[in-house]
């Protein structure tokens, strides 16, 4: 086992040296909190390039769509490669850990099952973590959106056009949140020459939240007809958004209370043991 571990470690070192500094630009753009093994991620990226993986399967397109929502369509291709490189690197490191454990245990059926299931579990976890981040992003956008609609309605009612009100709302508050990042991206698209209606449609596609899709539909319909009826409609829609936010907050509270149920049960059992054990011991001594 020592020889196998030494050979495997030597292979990883060779792959790391072959990768060299070819991926420094890509790795420099990654957040270390999100990619804790960023320093060895070049191994996975190198293997993806060596085998010239084409990313053409349905699974690859699903991951690409998820990454485009998180990082934008311009960076999605690069992040797709990073996602697979990170997955491969973590799987290789997990096998190194399995071999290290093998030095202190006798290889048997359980050890073999553990050695096979650990990298598979890591591969599944990386995909699950990706979709969990998307879920949290959509929830953050949904919770913050009613406040934006209220401010936008007030500014349009004060006489501003939709685009000017949108820009003022997006830039007045220096919020580094997913919603305000997408709002500023929409303004940048309009400034770069993209038609206003198309920029709003792309905004809805990037967010992928039903309330925003409906909001953009309302904006586009009233842009064609004029702003005369836009403010009353937005007021009604803002109230609906706040009600949706209240129901979402209530649901999150119920989920949190459900998650606390197991720790409360464990604490209850611990209290019973603390209270009951002296009585049981005293009965045994009689």
CSV table of N, CA and C in Angstrom, one decimal, residues 11-12 15 18-19 23 41-53 81 84-85 88-89 92:
chain,number,residue,atom,x,y,z
A,11,UNK,N,2.3,10.7,-9.4
A,11,UNK,CA,1.5,11.0,-10.6
A,11,UNK,C,0.8,12.3,-10.4
A,12,UNK,N,0.3,12.6,-9.3
A,12,UNK,CA,-0.4,13.9,-9.0
A,12,UNK,C,0.6,15.0,-9.1
A,15,UNK,N,1.4,15.7,-12.8
A,15,UNK,CA,0.3,16.4,-13.4
A,15,UNK,C,0.2,17.8,-13.0
A,18,UNK,N,3.0,19.5,-14.9
A,18,UNK,CA,2.7,19.7,-16.3
A,18,UNK,C,1.7,20.8,-16.5
A,19,UNK,N,0.7,20.9,-15.6
A,19,UNK,CA,-0.2,22.0,-15.7
A,19,UNK,C,0.5,23.4,-15.6
A,23,UNK,N,-2.9,28.0,-16.1
A,23,UNK,CA,-4.2,28.4,-15.7
A,23,UNK,C,-4.3,29.4,-14.6
A,41,UNK,N,-6.4,22.9,-8.4
A,41,UNK,CA,-7.5,22.8,-9.4
A,41,UNK,C,-6.9,22.7,-10.8
A,42,UNK,N,-5.7,23.2,-11.0
A,42,UNK,CA,-5.0,23.1,-12.3
A,42,UNK,C,-4.9,21.7,-12.8
A,43,UNK,N,-4.8,20.7,-11.9
A,43,UNK,CA,-4.7,19.3,-12.3
A,43,UNK,C,-5.9,18.9,-13.1
A,44,UNK,N,-7.1,19.2,-12.5
A,44,UNK,CA,-8.4,18.9,-13.2
A,44,UNK,C,-8.5,19.6,-14.5
A,45,UNK,N,-8.2,20.9,-14.5
A,45,UNK,CA,-8.2,21.7,-15.8
A,45,UNK,C,-7.3,21.1,-16.9
A,46,UNK,N,-6.1,20.7,-16.4
A,46,UNK,CA,-5.2,20.1,-17.4
A,46,UNK,C,-5.7,18.8,-18.0
A,47,UNK,N,-6.3,17.9,-17.1
A,47,UNK,CA,-6.9,16.7,-17.6
A,47,UNK,C,-8.1,16.9,-18.6
A,48,UNK,N,-8.9,17.9,-18.3
A,48,UNK,CA,-10.0,18.3,-19.2
A,48,UNK,C,-9.5,18.7,-20.6
A,49,UNK,N,-8.4,19.4,-20.6
A,49,UNK,CA,-7.8,19.8,-21.9
A,49,UNK,C,-7.1,18.7,-22.6
A,50,UNK,N,-6.4,17.8,-21.8
A,50,UNK,CA,-5.7,16.6,-22.4
A,50,UNK,C,-6.7,15.7,-23.1
A,51,UNK,N,-7.8,15.4,-22.5
A,51,UNK,CA,-8.8,14.5,-23.0
A,51,UNK,C,-9.8,15.2,-24.0
A,52,UNK,N,-9.7,16.6,-24.1
A,52,UNK,CA,-10.5,17.4,-25.1
A,52,UNK,C,-12.0,17.1,-24.9
A,53,UNK,N,-12.4,17.2,-23.7
A,53,UNK,CA,-13.9,16.9,-23.5
A,53,UNK,C,-14.7,18.0,-24.1
A,81,UNK,N,-15.8,24.6,-17.5
A,81,UNK,CA,-14.5,23.9,-17.5
A,81,UNK,C,-14.0,23.9,-16.0
A,84,UNK,N,-15.9,21.3,-13.9
A,84,UNK,CA,-15.4,19.9,-14.1
A,84,UNK,C,-14.0,19.7,-13.6
A,85,UNK,N,-13.2,20.7,-13.8
A,85,UNK,CA,-11.8,20.6,-13.3
A,85,UNK,C,-11.8,20.5,-11.8
A,88,UNK,N,-12.9,16.9,-10.8
A,88,UNK,CA,-11.9,15.9,-11.0
A,88,UNK,C,-10.8,16.0,-10.0
A,89,UNK,N,-10.4,17.3,-9.7
A,89,UNK,CA,-9.3,17.5,-8.7
A,89,UNK,C,-9.7,16.9,-7.3
A,92,UNK,N,-9.7,13.1,-7.3
A,92,UNK,CA,-8.3,12.6,-7.2
A,92,UNK,C,-7.7,12.8,-5.8
